[in-house]
Coordinates of C-alpha atoms in Angstrom, one line a residue:
M36 CA -61.7 -7.4 181.0
L37 CA -64.4 -6.3 183.4
I38 CA -64.6 -6.3 187.2
H39 CA -68.0 -5.5 188.6
G40 CA -68.3 -3.1 191.5
E41 CA -70.4 -3.3 194.6
G42 CA -74.0 -4.3 193.8
D43 CA -72.8 -5.1 190.3
Q44 CA -73.7 -1.5 189.3
S45 CA -70.3 -0.2 188.1
E46 CA -67.6 -1.4 185.8
I47 CA -63.9 -0.8 185.7
Q48 CA -62.2 -1.2 182.3
L49 CA -58.8 -2.6 183.3
H50 CA -57.2 -3.2 180.0
D51 CA -58.9 -0.9 177.6
G52 CA -57.1 0.5 174.5
L53 CA -54.4 -2.2 173.9
S54 CA -53.5 -2.6 170.2
F55 CA -53.5 -6.0 168.4
A56 CA -49.7 -6.0 168.5
Q57 CA -49.7 -5.4 172.3
F58 CA -52.1 -8.3 172.8
M59 CA -49.6 -10.4 170.7
V60 CA -46.7 -9.3 173.0
A61 CA -48.6 -10.1 176.1
G62 CA -49.7 -13.5 174.8
S63 CA -46.2 -14.4 173.6
I64 CA -44.7 -13.6 177.1
A65 CA -47.5 -15.6 178.8
G66 CA -46.9 -18.6 176.5
M67 CA -43.2 -18.7 177.0
V68 CA -43.4 -18.4 180.8
E69 CA -46.1 -21.1 181.0
H70 CA -44.4 -23.7 178.9
M71 CA -40.9 -23.2 180.1
A72 CA -42.0 -23.4 183.7
M73 CA -44.0 -26.6 183.2
F74 CA -41.8 -28.4 180.6
P75 CA -40.7 -31.2 182.9
I76 CA -44.3 -32.2 183.5
D77 CA -45.0 -32.1 179.8
T78 CA -42.1 -34.5 179.3
L79 CA -43.6 -36.9 181.8
K80 CA -47.0 -36.7 180.1
T81 CA -45.4 -37.5 176.7
R82 CA -43.5 -40.5 178.1
M83 CA -46.5 -41.9 179.9
Q84 CA -48.7 -41.6 176.8
M85 CA -46.3 -43.8 174.7
L86 CA -45.6 -47.5 175.3
A87 CA -42.4 -48.4 177.0
R88 CA -41.1 -50.2 173.9
S89 CA -41.7 -47.0 171.9
G90 CA -39.7 -44.6 173.9
G91 CA -42.3 -44.1 176.6
S92 CA -42.2 -44.5 180.4
V93 CA -41.9 -48.0 181.9
H94 CA -43.8 -46.7 184.9
S95 CA -47.5 -45.6 185.1
A96 CA -47.1 -43.6 188.3
V97 CA -46.0 -40.0 188.0
G98 CA -43.5 -40.2 190.9
R99 CA -41.8 -43.3 189.6
A100 CA -41.7 -42.0 186.1
L101 CA -40.0 -38.8 187.2
K102 CA -37.5 -40.7 189.4
S103 CA -36.7 -43.0 186.5
I104 CA -35.9 -40.2 184.1
V105 CA -33.7 -38.3 186.6
Q106 CA -31.8 -41.5 187.6
S107 CA -31.2 -42.7 184.0
E108 CA -30.8 -39.4 182.1
G109 CA -30.1 -36.8 184.8
P110 CA -32.3 -33.7 185.5
L111 CA -31.6 -32.4 181.9
G112 CA -33.5 -35.4 180.6
L113 CA -36.7 -33.6 181.7
Y114 CA -35.8 -30.7 179.4
R115 CA -35.0 -32.5 176.2
G116 CA -36.9 -30.7 173.4
I117 CA -37.3 -27.4 175.2
G118 CA -35.7 -25.6 172.3
A119 CA -38.5 -26.6 170.0
M120 CA -41.0 -25.5 172.7
G121 CA -39.2 -22.1 172.9
L122 CA -39.4 -21.6 169.1
G123 CA -43.1 -22.5 168.9
A124 CA -44.7 -21.3 172.1
G125 CA -44.0 -17.6 171.7
P126 CA -45.4 -17.1 168.2
A127 CA -48.3 -19.5 168.8
H128 CA -49.5 -17.8 172.0
A129 CA -49.1 -14.4 170.4
V130 CA -51.6 -15.5 167.7
Y131 CA -53.7 -17.3 170.3
F132 CA -54.4 -14.4 172.6
S133 CA -54.5 -11.6 170.0
V134 CA -57.1 -13.5 168.0
Y135 CA -59.1 -14.4 171.2
E136 CA -59.2 -10.7 172.3
T137 CA -60.2 -9.5 168.9
C138 CA -63.0 -12.1 168.5
K139 CA -64.2 -11.6 172.0
E140 CA -64.6 -7.9 171.4
K141 CA -66.4 -8.4 168.1
M142 CA -68.7 -11.1 169.5
G143 CA -69.7 -8.9 172.5
G144 CA -67.8 -10.9 175.1
N145 CA -66.6 -7.7 176.8
R146 CA -70.1 -6.4 177.4
R147 CA -71.5 -6.3 180.9
G148 CA -72.7 -9.7 182.1
H149 CA -71.7 -13.3 181.4
H150 CA -71.3 -14.3 177.8
P151 CA -70.1 -18.0 177.7
F152 CA -70.8 -18.5 174.0
A153 CA -68.7 -15.5 173.0
H154 CA -65.9 -16.6 175.2
A155 CA -66.0 -20.2 174.0
A156 CA -66.4 -19.3 170.3
S157 CA -63.5 -16.8 170.5
G158 CA -61.3 -19.4 172.1
V159 CA -62.1 -22.0 169.5
I160 CA -61.2 -19.6 166.6
A161 CA -58.0 -18.6 168.4
T162 CA -56.9 -22.2 168.9
I163 CA -57.4 -23.1 165.3
A164 CA -55.2 -20.2 164.3
S165 CA -52.5 -20.8 166.9
D166 CA -52.3 -24.6 166.3
A167 CA -51.4 -24.0 162.7
V168 CA -48.3 -22.1 164.0
F169 CA -47.4 -24.4 166.9
T170 CA -48.1 -28.0 165.5
P171 CA -44.8 -28.4 163.6
M172 CA -42.7 -27.5 166.6
D173 CA -44.9 -29.6 168.8
V174 CA -44.1 -32.6 166.6
V175 CA -40.4 -31.9 167.0
K176 CA -40.7 -31.4 170.8
Q177 CA -42.6 -34.7 171.3
R178 CA -40.1 -36.7 169.4
L179 CA -37.2 -35.3 171.3
Q180 CA -38.9 -36.0 174.6
L181 CA -39.0 -39.8 173.9
R182 CA -36.6 -42.1 175.8
N183 CA -33.6 -42.9 173.5
S184 CA -34.8 -40.4 170.9
P185 CA -32.9 -40.9 167.7
Y186 CA -32.6 -37.2 167.1
G187 CA -29.6 -35.1 168.1
G188 CA -31.5 -31.9 168.6
V189 CA -34.1 -29.6 167.1
M190 CA -32.5 -28.9 163.7
D191 CA -31.5 -32.6 163.3
C192 CA -35.1 -33.7 164.0
I193 CA -36.5 -31.1 161.5
K194 CA -34.0 -32.2 158.8
K195 CA -34.6 -36.0 159.3
I196 CA -38.4 -35.5 159.3
L197 CA -38.3 -33.5 156.0
R198 CA -35.9 -36.0 154.4
E199 CA -37.6 -39.3 155.5
E200 CA -41.3 -38.4 155.9
G201 CA -41.8 -35.1 154.1
F202 CA -43.4 -31.8 155.1
R203 CA -46.8 -33.4 155.7
A204 CA -45.4 -35.2 158.7
F205 CA -45.3 -32.0 160.6
Y206 CA -49.1 -31.7 160.2
A207 CA -50.1 -35.3 160.5
S208 CA -51.7 -34.5 163.9
Y209 CA -53.1 -31.1 163.1
R210 CA -56.7 -32.3 162.6
T211 CA -56.6 -34.2 165.9
T212 CA -55.0 -31.2 167.6
V213 CA -57.8 -28.9 166.4
V214 CA -60.5 -31.4 167.3
M215 CA -58.9 -31.8 170.8
N216 CA -58.1 -28.1 171.4
A217 CA -61.5 -26.8 170.2
P218 CA -63.5 -28.4 173.1
F219 CA -60.5 -27.9 175.4
T220 CA -60.4 -24.2 174.6
A221 CA -64.2 -23.8 174.7
V222 CA -64.3 -25.4 178.2
H223 CA -61.2 -23.6 179.3
F224 CA -62.2 -20.0 178.3
A225 CA -65.9 -20.4 179.4
T226 CA -64.8 -21.8 182.8
Y227 CA -62.1 -19.2 183.2
E228 CA -64.4 -16.3 182.6
A229 CA -67.2 -17.8 184.7
V230 CA -65.0 -18.6 187.7
K231 CA -63.3 -15.2 187.5
K232 CA -66.7 -13.4 187.6
I233 CA -67.8 -15.6 190.5
L234 CA -64.6 -14.9 192.5
N235 CA -64.8 -11.2 191.8
R236 CA -68.4 -11.1 193.0
I237 CA -67.6 -12.9 196.2
S238 CA -65.4 -10.0 197.3
P239 CA -66.0 -7.1 195.0
E240 CA -64.5 -4.5 197.4
N241 CA -61.1 -6.4 197.2
A242 CA -61.3 -7.3 193.5
T243 CA -58.4 -5.1 192.4
E244 CA -56.1 -6.1 195.3
E245 CA -56.9 -9.8 194.7
H246 CA -56.8 -9.6 191.0
L247 CA -53.7 -11.9 190.6
L248 CA -55.3 -14.5 192.9
V249 CA -58.5 -14.4 190.9
H250 CA -56.6 -15.2 187.7
I251 CA -54.6 -17.9 189.3
G252 CA -57.8 -19.5 190.8
A253 CA -59.9 -19.2 187.7
G254 CA -57.0 -20.3 185.4
G255 CA -56.1 -23.3 187.5
T256 CA -59.8 -24.5 187.6
A257 CA -60.2 -24.0 183.9
G258 CA -57.0 -25.8 183.0
A259 CA -57.7 -28.9 185.2
L260 CA -61.3 -29.3 183.9
A261 CA -60.4 -28.9 180.2
S262 CA -57.4 -31.2 180.4
A263 CA -59.3 -34.0 182.0
V264 CA -62.1 -33.9 179.4
T265 CA -59.7 -34.0 176.4
T266 CA -57.1 -36.5 177.5
P267 CA -58.1 -39.3 175.1
L268 CA -57.6 -37.0 172.1
D269 CA -54.2 -35.9 173.5
V270 CA -53.2 -39.5 173.5
V271 CA -54.2 -39.8 169.9
K272 CA -52.2 -36.7 169.1
T273 CA -49.1 -37.9 170.8
R274 CA -49.3 -41.3 169.0
L275 CA -49.7 -39.6 165.6
Q276 CA -46.8 -37.2 166.2
C277 CA -44.4 -39.9 167.3
Q278 CA -45.4 -42.7 164.9
G279 CA -42.5 -44.7 163.6
V280 CA -40.1 -43.3 166.2
C281 CA -38.3 -45.8 168.5
G282 CA -40.4 -48.6 167.0
A283 CA -43.8 -46.9 167.7
D284 CA -46.8 -48.0 165.6
R285 CA -47.4 -46.3 162.3
F286 CA -50.9 -45.4 161.1
T287 CA -52.2 -45.6 157.6
N288 CA -53.9 -42.3 157.9
S289 CA -54.5 -39.6 160.5
S290 CA -58.2 -40.5 161.1
I291 CA -58.9 -40.1 164.8
S292 CA -61.4 -43.0 164.8
D293 CA -58.9 -45.3 163.2
V294 CA -56.2 -44.4 165.7
V295 CA -58.6 -44.9 168.6
R296 CA -59.7 -48.3 167.4
K297 CA -56.2 -49.5 166.9
I298 CA -55.2 -48.3 170.4
V299 CA -58.2 -49.9 172.1
R300 CA -57.8 -53.1 170.1
K301 CA -54.1 -53.5 171.1
E302 CA -54.0 -51.9 174.6
G303 CA -57.6 -51.7 175.9
P304 CA -59.8 -48.6 176.5
A305 CA -57.7 -47.5 179.6
A306 CA -54.9 -46.7 177.2
L307 CA -56.8 -43.6 176.0
M308 CA -56.4 -42.1 179.5
R309 CA -52.7 -42.5 179.7
G310 CA -51.0 -39.5 181.1
L311 CA -54.2 -38.1 182.7
K312 CA -52.5 -37.2 186.0
P313 CA -49.4 -35.4 184.5
R314 CA -51.8 -33.7 182.0
I315 CA -53.9 -32.3 184.8
L316 CA -50.7 -31.5 186.8
F317 CA -49.4 -29.6 183.8
H318 CA -52.5 -27.7 182.7
A319 CA -53.9 -26.6 186.1
P320 CA -50.7 -24.6 187.2
A321 CA -49.8 -23.9 183.6
A322 CA -53.1 -22.1 183.0
A323 CA -52.8 -20.2 186.3
I324 CA -49.2 -19.1 185.3
C325 CA -50.3 -18.3 181.8
W326 CA -53.4 -16.2 182.7
S327 CA -51.7 -14.4 185.5
T328 CA -48.7 -13.6 183.4
Y329 CA -50.9 -12.5 180.5
E330 CA -53.0 -10.2 182.7
A331 CA -49.9 -8.8 184.3
S332 CA -48.4 -8.1 180.9
K333 CA -51.7 -6.4 179.7
T334 CA -51.7 -4.2 182.9
F335 CA -48.1 -3.2 182.2
L336 CA -48.8 -2.3 178.6
H337 CA -52.0 -0.5 179.6
N338 CA -50.0 1.6 182.0
V339 CA -47.4 2.3 179.3
N340 CA -50.2 3.5 177.0
Q341 CA -51.5 5.8 179.7
A342 CA -48.1 7.2 180.5
A343 CA -47.5 7.9 176.8
A344 CA -50.9 9.6 176.5
R345 CA -50.0 12.0 179.3
V346 CA -46.8 13.1 177.6

């Protein structure tokens, strides 16, 4: 990660020398902090993307949906399924960031200057790998988040899915998830790196002191833009993951175009933008939290390496 000095003539290598395992540790910490902090908003997003008769929210406004859950289920209703998130987010983000850092280095993304293709391509490769790890637990999480979910908890949900639908049900949405997260990650990483460089150049003499604010600003901007662009695919993913639960529609296959056509035919095109507001409300601060935590973890590990080298 590079910060350019005055006149863009010098470079400071802030996180040089971290091992693959250390990138995994930093990514795991970032993923856990991000998703645990923002889980209530994620619950709102899931509810609003599902029809009311299928365990979704009866309200289309974020404030009313939040109030309804708290009044009918208590504050803990916002955290139903957080155990599945805890089991999946750490390992998935460990893979995500370690693959990203490795690919970015090999593709020349760490060289001086702006390299949006290297950043975007590295992000796409990273998300394909991490989605393979996270998707099964994401299915469990989404089903537990539904209103009147028929599952007693994480293990009960896993057992019932395996018994009633088979192992393939855990990956019914994987293709949609990758198709959604590939452009999401490409936009996210390219925007993050671009905004970060812009912010650092605005005030290069204070770049080190303002490093946390730079990551928060760049991460928030990247998260908001990427989430807005990919909302329709997220609706498709949610419907595929929750199909058949609480009376939700089932789909004959996991074809994205077939699911889109069925949603539009029954509910109209606007249904593809369900959950847009909570999705942006989730990803903007979540990205800021994730990136700032990730960079802080990398700085800590970098200092540990330096201290060990001096011994």
